[in-house]
Short mmCIF file of C-alpha atoms in Angstrom, two decimals:
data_model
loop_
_atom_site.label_atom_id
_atom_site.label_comp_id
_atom_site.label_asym_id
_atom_site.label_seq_id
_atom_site.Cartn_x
_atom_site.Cartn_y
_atom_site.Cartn_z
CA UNK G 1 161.55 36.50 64.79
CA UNK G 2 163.66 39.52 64.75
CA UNK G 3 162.85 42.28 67.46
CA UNK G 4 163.56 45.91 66.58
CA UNK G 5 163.18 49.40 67.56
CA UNK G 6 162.77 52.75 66.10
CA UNK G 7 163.79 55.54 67.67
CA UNK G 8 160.77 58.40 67.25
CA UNK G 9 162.22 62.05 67.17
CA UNK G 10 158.73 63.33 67.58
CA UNK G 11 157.41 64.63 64.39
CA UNK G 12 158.46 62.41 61.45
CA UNK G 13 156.64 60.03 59.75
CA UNK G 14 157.72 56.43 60.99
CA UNK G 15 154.18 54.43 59.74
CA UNK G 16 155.94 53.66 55.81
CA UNK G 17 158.89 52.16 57.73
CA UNK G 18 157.43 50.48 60.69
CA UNK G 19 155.16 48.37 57.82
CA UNK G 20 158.03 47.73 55.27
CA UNK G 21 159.76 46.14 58.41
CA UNK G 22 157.44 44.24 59.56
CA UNK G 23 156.65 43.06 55.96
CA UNK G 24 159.84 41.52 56.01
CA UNK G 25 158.86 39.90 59.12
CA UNK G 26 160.10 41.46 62.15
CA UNK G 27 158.29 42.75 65.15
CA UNK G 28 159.05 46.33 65.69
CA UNK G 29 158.06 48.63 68.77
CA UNK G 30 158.78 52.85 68.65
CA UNK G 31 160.65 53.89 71.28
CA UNK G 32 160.97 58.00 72.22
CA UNK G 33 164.18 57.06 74.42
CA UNK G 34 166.55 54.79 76.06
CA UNK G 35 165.47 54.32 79.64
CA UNK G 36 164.83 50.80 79.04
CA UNK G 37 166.84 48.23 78.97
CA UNK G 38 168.09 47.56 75.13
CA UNK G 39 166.02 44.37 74.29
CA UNK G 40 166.32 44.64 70.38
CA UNK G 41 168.24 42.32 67.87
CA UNK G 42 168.52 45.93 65.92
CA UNK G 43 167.84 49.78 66.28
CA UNK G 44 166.12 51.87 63.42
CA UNK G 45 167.45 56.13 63.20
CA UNK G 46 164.59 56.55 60.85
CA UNK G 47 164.64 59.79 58.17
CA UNK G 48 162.60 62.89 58.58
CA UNK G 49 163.10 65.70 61.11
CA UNK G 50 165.77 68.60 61.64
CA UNK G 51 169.12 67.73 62.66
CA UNK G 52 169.39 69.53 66.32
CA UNK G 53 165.89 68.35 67.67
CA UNK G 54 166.52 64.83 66.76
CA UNK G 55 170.03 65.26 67.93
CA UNK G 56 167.99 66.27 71.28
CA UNK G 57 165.34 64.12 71.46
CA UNK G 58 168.04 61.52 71.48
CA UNK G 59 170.60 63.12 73.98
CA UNK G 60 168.02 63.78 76.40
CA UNK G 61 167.79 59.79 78.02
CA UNK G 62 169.17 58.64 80.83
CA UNK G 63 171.22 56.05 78.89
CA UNK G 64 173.10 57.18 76.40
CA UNK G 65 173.21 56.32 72.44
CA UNK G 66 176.58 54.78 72.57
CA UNK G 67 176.34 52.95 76.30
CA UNK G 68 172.69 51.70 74.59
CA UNK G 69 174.42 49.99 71.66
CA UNK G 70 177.21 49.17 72.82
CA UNK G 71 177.18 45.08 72.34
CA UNK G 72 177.37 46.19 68.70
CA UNK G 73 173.69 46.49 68.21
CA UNK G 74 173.34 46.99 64.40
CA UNK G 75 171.82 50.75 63.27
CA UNK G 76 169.75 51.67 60.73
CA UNK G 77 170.48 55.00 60.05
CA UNK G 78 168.10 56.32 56.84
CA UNK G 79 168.71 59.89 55.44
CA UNK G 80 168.78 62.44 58.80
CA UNK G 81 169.23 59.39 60.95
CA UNK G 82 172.53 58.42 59.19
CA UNK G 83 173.57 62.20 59.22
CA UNK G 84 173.54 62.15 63.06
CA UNK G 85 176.09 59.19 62.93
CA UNK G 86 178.70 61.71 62.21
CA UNK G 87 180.31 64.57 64.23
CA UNK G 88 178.61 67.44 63.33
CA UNK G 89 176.28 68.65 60.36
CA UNK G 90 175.69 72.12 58.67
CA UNK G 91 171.69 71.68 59.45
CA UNK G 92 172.66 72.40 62.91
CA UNK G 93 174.63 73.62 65.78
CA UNK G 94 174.08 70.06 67.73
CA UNK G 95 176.98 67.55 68.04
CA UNK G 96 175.95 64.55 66.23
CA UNK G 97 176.11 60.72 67.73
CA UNK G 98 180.02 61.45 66.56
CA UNK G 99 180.35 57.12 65.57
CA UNK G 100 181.86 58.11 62.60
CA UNK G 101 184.49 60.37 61.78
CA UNK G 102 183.38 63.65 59.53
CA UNK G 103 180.40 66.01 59.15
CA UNK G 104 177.68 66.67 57.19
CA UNK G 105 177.87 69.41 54.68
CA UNK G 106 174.93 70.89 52.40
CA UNK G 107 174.71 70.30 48.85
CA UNK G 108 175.48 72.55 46.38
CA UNK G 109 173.37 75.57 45.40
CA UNK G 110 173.96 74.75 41.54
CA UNK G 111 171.94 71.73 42.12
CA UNK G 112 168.03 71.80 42.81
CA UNK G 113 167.93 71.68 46.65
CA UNK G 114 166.54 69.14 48.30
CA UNK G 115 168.16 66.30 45.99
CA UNK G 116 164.51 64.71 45.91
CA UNK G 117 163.20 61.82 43.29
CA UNK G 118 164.93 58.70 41.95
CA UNK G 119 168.98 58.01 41.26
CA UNK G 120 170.72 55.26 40.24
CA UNK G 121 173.16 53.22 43.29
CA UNK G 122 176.91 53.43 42.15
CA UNK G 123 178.44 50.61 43.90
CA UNK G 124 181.91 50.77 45.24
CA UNK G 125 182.40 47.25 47.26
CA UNK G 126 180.41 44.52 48.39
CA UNK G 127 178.13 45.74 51.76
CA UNK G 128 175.86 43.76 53.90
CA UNK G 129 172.95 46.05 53.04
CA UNK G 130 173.83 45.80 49.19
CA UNK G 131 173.54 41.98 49.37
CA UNK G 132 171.71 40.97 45.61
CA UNK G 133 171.27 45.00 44.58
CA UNK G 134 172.60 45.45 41.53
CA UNK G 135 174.88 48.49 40.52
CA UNK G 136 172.54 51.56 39.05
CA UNK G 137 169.24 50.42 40.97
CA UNK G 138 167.18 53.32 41.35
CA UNK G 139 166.02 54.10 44.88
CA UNK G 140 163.98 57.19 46.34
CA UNK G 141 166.35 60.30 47.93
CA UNK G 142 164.92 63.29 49.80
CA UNK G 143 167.51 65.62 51.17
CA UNK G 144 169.23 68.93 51.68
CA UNK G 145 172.72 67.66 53.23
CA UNK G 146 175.39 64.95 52.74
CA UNK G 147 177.71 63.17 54.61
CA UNK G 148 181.16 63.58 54.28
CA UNK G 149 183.31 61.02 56.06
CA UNK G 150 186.82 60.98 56.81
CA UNK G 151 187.19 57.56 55.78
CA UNK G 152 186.29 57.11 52.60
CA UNK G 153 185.97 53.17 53.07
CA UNK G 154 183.02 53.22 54.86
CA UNK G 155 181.05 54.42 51.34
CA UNK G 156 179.71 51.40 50.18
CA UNK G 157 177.85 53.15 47.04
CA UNK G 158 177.19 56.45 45.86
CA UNK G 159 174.98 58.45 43.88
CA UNK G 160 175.64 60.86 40.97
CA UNK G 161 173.60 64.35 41.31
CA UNK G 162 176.29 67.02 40.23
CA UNK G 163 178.58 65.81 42.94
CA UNK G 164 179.29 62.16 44.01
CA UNK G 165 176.44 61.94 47.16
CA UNK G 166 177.69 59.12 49.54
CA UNK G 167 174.29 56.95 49.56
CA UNK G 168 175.23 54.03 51.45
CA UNK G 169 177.75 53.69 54.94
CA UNK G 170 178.98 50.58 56.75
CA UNK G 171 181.04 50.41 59.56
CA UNK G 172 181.25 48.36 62.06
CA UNK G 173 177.67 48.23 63.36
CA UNK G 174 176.58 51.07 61.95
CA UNK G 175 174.64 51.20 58.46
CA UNK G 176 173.34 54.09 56.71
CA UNK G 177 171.37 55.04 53.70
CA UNK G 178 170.92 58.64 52.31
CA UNK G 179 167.99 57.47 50.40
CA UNK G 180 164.87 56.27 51.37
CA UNK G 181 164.54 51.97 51.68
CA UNK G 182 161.17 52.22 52.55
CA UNK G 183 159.74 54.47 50.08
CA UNK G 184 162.24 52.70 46.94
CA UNK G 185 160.36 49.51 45.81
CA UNK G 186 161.72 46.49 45.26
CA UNK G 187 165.30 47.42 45.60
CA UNK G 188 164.37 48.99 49.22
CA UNK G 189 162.55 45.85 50.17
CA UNK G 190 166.06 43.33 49.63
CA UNK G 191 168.03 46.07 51.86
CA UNK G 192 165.70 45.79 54.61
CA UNK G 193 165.82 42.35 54.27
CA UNK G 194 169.27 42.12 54.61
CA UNK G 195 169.49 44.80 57.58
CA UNK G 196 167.20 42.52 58.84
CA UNK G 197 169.51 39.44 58.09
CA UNK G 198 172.36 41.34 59.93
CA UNK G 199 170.37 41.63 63.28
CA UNK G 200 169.26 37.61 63.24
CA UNK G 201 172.67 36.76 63.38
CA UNK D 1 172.89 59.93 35.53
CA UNK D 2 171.06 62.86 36.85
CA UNK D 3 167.47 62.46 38.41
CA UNK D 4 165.36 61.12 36.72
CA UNK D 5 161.52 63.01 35.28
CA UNK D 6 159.20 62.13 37.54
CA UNK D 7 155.56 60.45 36.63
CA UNK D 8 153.17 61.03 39.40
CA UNK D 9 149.81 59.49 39.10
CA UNK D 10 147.25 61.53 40.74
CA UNK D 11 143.56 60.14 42.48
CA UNK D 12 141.19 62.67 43.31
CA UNK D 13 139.25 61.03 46.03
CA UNK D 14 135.56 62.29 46.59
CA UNK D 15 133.58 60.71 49.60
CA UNK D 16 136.23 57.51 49.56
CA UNK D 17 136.08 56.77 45.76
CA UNK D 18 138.84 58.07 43.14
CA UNK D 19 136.76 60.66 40.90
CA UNK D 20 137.49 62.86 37.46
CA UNK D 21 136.14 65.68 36.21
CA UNK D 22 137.06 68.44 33.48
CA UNK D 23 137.70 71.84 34.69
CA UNK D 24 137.35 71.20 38.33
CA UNK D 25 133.39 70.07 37.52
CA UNK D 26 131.48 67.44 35.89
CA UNK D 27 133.03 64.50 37.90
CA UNK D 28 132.85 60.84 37.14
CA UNK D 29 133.65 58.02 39.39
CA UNK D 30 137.31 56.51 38.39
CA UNK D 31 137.93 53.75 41.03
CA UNK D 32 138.50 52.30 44.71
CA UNK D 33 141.58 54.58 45.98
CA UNK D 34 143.20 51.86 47.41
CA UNK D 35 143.42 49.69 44.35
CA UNK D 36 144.38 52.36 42.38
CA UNK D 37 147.48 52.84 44.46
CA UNK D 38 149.01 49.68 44.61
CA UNK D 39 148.28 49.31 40.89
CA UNK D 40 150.06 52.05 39.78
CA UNK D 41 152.44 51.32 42.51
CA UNK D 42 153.75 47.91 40.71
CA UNK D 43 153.35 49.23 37.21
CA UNK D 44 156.21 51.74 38.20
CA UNK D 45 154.78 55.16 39.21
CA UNK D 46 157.62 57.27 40.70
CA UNK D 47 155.02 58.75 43.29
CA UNK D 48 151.58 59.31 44.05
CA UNK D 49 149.54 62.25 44.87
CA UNK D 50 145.72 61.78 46.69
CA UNK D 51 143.95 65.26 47.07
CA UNK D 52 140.64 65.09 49.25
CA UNK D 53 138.05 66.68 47.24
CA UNK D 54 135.29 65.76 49.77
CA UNK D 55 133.14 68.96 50.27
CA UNK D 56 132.18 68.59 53.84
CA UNK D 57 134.79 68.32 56.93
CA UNK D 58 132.81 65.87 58.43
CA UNK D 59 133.16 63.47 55.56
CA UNK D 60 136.66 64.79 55.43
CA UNK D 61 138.23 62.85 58.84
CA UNK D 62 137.87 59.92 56.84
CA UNK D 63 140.93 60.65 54.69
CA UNK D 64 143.09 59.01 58.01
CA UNK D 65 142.23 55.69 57.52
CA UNK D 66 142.55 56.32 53.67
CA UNK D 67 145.83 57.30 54.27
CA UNK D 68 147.12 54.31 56.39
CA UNK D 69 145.13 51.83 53.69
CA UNK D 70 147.37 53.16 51.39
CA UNK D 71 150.74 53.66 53.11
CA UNK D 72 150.33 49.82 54.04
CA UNK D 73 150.01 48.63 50.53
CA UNK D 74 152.40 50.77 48.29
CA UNK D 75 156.49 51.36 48.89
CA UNK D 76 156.76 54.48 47.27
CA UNK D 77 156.56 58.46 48.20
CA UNK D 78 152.78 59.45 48.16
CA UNK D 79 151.52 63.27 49.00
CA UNK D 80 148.04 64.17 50.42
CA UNK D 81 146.35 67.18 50.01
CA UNK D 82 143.21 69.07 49.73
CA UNK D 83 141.30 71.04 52.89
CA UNK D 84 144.52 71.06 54.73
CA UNK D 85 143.75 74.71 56.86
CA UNK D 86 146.12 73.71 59.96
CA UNK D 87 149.20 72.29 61.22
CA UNK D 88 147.09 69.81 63.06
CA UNK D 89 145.36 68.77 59.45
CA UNK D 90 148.55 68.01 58.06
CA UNK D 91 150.13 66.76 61.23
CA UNK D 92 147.23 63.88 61.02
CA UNK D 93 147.93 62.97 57.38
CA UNK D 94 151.73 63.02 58.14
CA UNK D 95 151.77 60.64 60.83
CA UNK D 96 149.06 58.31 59.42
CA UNK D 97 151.67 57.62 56.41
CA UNK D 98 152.14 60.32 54.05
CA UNK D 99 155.29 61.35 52.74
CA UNK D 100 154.06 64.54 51.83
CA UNK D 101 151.54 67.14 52.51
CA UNK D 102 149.67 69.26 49.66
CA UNK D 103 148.54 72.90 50.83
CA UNK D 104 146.60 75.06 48.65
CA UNK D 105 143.97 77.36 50.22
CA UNK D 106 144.82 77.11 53.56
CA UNK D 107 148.49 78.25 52.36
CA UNK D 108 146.66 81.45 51.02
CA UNK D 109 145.02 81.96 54.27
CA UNK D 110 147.24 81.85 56.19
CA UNK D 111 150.96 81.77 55.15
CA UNK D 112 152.88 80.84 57.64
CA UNK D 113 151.18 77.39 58.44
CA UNK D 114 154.21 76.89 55.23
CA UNK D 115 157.00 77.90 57.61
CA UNK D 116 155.63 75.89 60.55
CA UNK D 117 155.26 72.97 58.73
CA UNK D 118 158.92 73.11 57.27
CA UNK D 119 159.97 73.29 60.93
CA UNK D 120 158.44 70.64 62.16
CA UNK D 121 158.77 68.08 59.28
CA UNK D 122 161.24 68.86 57.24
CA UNK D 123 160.78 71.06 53.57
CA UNK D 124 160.71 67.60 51.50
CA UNK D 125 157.63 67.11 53.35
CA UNK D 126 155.64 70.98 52.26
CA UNK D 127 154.17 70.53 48.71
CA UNK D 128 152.29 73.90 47.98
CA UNK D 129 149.41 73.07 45.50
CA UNK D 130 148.96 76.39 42.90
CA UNK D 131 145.82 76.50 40.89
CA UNK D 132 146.68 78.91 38.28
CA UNK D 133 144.32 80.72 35.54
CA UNK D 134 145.02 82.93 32.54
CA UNK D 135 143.21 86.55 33.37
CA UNK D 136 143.07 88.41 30.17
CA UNK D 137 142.54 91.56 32.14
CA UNK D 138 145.67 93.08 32.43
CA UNK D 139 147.01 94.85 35.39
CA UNK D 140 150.33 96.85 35.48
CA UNK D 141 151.54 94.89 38.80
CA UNK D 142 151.30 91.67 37.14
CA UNK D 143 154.04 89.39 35.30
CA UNK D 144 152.34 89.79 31.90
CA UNK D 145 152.82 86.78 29.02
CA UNK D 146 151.43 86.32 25.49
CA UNK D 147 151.07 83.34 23.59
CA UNK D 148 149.37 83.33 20.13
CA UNK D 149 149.30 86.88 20.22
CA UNK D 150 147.28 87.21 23.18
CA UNK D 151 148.57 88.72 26.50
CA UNK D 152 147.52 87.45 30.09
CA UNK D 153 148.69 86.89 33.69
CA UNK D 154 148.70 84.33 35.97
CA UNK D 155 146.43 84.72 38.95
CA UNK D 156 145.70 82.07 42.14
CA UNK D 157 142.60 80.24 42.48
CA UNK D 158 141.62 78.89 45.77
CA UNK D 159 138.49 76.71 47.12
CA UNK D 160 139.08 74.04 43.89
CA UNK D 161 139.18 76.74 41.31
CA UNK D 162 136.45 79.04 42.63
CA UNK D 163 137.16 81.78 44.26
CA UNK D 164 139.68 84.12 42.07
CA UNK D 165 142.53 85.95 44.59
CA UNK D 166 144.31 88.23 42.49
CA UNK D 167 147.32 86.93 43.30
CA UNK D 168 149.90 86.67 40.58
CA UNK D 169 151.17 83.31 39.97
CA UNK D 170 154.77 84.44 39.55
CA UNK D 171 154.79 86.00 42.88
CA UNK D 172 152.99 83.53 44.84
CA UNK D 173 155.67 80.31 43.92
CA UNK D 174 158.70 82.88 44.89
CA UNK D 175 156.77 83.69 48.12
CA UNK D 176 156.07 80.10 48.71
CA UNK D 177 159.85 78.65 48.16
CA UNK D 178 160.67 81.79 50.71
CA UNK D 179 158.34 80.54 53.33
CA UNK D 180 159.87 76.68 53.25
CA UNK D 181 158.29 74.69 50.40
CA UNK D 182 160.20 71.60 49.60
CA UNK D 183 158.02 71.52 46.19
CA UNK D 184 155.22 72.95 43.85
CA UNK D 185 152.53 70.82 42.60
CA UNK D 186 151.32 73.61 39.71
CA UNK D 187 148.05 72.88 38.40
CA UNK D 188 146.43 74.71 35.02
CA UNK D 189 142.58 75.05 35.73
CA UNK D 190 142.44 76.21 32.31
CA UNK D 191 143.90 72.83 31.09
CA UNK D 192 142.42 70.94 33.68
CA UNK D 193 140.60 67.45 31.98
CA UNK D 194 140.56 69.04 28.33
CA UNK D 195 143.55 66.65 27.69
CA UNK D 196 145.07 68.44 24.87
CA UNK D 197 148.97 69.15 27.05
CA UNK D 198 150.26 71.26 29.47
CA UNK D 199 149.98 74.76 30.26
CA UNK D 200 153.75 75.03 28.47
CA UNK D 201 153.96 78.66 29.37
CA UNK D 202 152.35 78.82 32.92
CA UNK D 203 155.10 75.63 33.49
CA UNK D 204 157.92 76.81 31.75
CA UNK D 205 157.83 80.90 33.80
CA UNK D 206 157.25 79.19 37.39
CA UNK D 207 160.03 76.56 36.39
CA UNK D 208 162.25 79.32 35.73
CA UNK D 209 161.27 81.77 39.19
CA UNK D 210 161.84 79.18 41.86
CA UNK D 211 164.74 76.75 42.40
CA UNK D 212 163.05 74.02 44.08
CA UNK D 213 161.01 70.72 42.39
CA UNK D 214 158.11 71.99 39.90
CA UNK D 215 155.18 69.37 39.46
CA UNK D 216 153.20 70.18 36.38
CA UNK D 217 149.66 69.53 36.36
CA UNK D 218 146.51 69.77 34.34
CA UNK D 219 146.06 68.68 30.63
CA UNK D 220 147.62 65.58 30.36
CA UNK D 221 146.00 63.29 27.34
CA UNK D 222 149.22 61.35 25.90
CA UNK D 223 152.56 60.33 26.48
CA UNK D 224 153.71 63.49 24.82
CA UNK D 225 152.41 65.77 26.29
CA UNK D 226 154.69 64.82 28.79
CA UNK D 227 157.42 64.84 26.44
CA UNK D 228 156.40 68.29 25.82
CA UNK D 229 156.16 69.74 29.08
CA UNK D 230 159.75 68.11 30.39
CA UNK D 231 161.34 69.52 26.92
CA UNK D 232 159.74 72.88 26.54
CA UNK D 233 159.58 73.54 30.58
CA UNK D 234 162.24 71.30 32.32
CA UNK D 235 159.83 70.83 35.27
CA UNK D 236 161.17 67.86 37.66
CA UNK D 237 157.92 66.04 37.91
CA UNK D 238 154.65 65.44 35.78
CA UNK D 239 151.16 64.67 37.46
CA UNK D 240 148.56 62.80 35.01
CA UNK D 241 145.14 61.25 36.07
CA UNK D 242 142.76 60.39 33.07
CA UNK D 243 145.60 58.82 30.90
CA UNK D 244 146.21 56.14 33.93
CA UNK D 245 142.57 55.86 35.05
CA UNK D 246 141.10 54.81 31.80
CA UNK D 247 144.06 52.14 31.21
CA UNK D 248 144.93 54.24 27.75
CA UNK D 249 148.53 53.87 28.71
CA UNK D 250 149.76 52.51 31.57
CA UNK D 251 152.22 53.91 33.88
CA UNK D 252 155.44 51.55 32.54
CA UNK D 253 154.24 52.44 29.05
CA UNK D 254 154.42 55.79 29.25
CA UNK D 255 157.56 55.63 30.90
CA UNK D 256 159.27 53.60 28.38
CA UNK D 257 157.60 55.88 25.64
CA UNK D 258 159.41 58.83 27.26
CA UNK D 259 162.53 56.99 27.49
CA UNK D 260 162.19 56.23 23.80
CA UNK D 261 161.80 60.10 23.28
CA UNK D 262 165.24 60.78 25.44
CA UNK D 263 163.66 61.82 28.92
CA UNK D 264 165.53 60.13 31.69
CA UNK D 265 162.91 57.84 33.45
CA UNK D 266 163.46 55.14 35.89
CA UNK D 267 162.54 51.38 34.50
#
């Protein structure tokens, strides 16, 4: 049995992921901060919210986000919760987690803003989260902003919408998704699955 | 690829069951909610939209548990709306599963529960419900249009379609996007269950006033009509009930008849 967290900002909606996770059989608890010792196989940044009050939210424990992962813990960071992995963001004035190296910009204004509805997955190289996904599965995106890293090996896929949107991150510990797992069917369902594979081991 | 067209089943849910009627009236019983969902849900709908036509707010705090039946069962985006007034209304449906919350009248009330919702939850999560009418009485402060020689404006229903506002259709969607919606769910009363298409004009002038996601709504009878209205219009999304709820076409089939016809759909 895997034993994960998510991390509650406060006002998003956590319910849709909490059940696809424990679909795939883990046991998951919501946490609202870090006080506690870290007793999870795997930690959960989940997707809706603003930038600088879940930026807050999570600055505002005793222990911090870094010393609270810090036996390599594997993240989940979906849509606003992979956008705090980098530095800083253009949502907000907040520094973000700052685990990887660039910001987060907005899209462009020639495009409908938010990016929201199904795109296809352009795969770049093999990922642990893109385990059995084939290239051009559709999955479920939502959002105003997106990432921009400075290392351009941690995209693992991307997703055409005008510009090429960076949809999924690895490195190191740290996995992200600028789409929505929970909310993208079947193809959602194998990458939680595999996040979920990650933690077991 | 760009995004794909969007086809968005819709359940009207009356007192717990899924209902249909023409016009707003005359309603028939269509199904259990929850059923409905996760069938539509594996035949391939891109979304799903519930709005709570329960007349009493009594019978209303049901739609929680509604709401978490269906989040459990279904892995795709679904919106709620219908008697939303408050932040707290929408704050419950949020957090019991939603994706999305649908204002319409309470929007018109009061305007600004738009911007505090945005704040708190994000604009992908504000879907503004419009219920638009044509009003053959012209007024000089309204955007006028004519189709088959006849000219009319827009003008905002609230309360399902029966109180008139007098509030032009045009101006309300710019004022909406303004105040933080993430999306427009634009609904033709005048269309409404007579299943012969889409209001193509209504669509196609709101398409073109705001830049975010138009949903068009009301008249839906075949596959091509929703050919029609993502030609003619461009909206992003397409809402249908009676073609889904009476198994003439199911949700995959009409996607693969649009793909057939050129519109990009996901299969």
């Amino acid at each position: 049995m895997v034993n994960l967290a998510i991390f509650d900002y406060g006002a998003g909606n956590i319910f849709s992921l909490k059940n696809s996770l424990e679909k795939a059989g883990a046991t998951v608890d919501v946490i609202t901060n870090f006080d506690k010792p870290n007793i999870y196989s795997g930690l959960l940044l989940p997707g809706v919210g603003n930038f600088d009050p879940a930026i807050k939210s999570i600055s505002k424990s005793k222990t911090n986000f870094h010393e609270y992962v810090k036996d390599n813990t594997p993240v989940l960071g979906i849509c606003l919760g992979m956008e705090m992995f980098f530095e800083k963001s253009e949502e907000g004035n907040e520094k973000g987690l700052g685990v990887i190296e660039g910001d987060v910009i907005v899209l462009p204004q020639s495009m409908k803003v938010p990016h929201m509805g199904w795109n296809n997955l352009e795969i770049k190289k093999s990922g642990k989260i893109l385990e059995g996904v084939k290239n051009e599965s559709w999955v479920y995106f939502v959002h105003s902003y997106r990432v921009n890293p400075i290392n351009c090996d941690a995209i693992t896929a991307e997703s055409d919408y005008g510009i090429k949107v960076p949809a999924v991150i690895e490195q190191d510990n740290f996995f992200g998704t600028q789409f929505h797992p929970e909310k993208s069917g079947n193809v959602g369902k194998i990458m939680i699955q595999n996040f979920l594979n990650v933690c077991k081991k | 690829m760009t995004l794909t067209k969007r086809i968005i089943p819709c359940l009207d849910v009356k007192n717990g069951r899924v209902v249909k009627g023409l016009h707003f009236e005359s309603i028939k019983d269509a199904g259990d909610p929850v059923e409905l969902a996760e069938k539509y849900s594996n035949e391939g709908a891109d979304e799903l939209v519930f709005l709570d036509i329960t007349a009493s707010d009594e019978q209303r705090k049901t739609i929680k548990d509604l709401v978490r039946k269906v989040a459990s069962v279904i892995d795709i985006p679904f919106t709620v709306g219908g008697g939303v007034k408050s932040l707290e209304d929408a704050r419950n449906i949020l957090l019991n599963g939603a994706d999305k919350v649908g204002i319409n009248t309470g929007a018109i009330k009061n305007p600004n529960v738009i911007s505090e919702l945005m704040k708190l939850f994000g604009r992908q999560c504000v879907v503004v419900a419009i219920d638009a009418k044509r009003n053959y009485d012209l007024k000089k402060d309204k955007n006028i249009f004519s189709e088959n020689g006849k000219k009319f404006w827009f003008e905002v229903f609230i309360y399902g379609g029966k109180e008139a506002t007098s509030i032009d259709v045009v101006e309300w969607a710019k004022k909406v996007e303004k105040l933080g919606a993430g999306e427009i769910l634009l609904t033709s009363i005048d269309k409404d269950g007579t299943k012969d298409g889409y209001d193509l004009v209504l669509t196609r002038e709101i398409v073109n006033s705001v830049s975010i996601p138009i949903i068009a709504s009301g008249g839906c009878g075949k596959p091509d009509d929703m050919v029609n209205v993502f030609k003619e219009s461009n909206a992003d999304a397409a809402l249908a009930a009676s073609i889904f709820h009476y198994q003439t076409h199911g949700v995959n089939g009409v996607k693969k008849y649009l793909k057939d016809k050129q519109i990009p759909v996901r299969l």
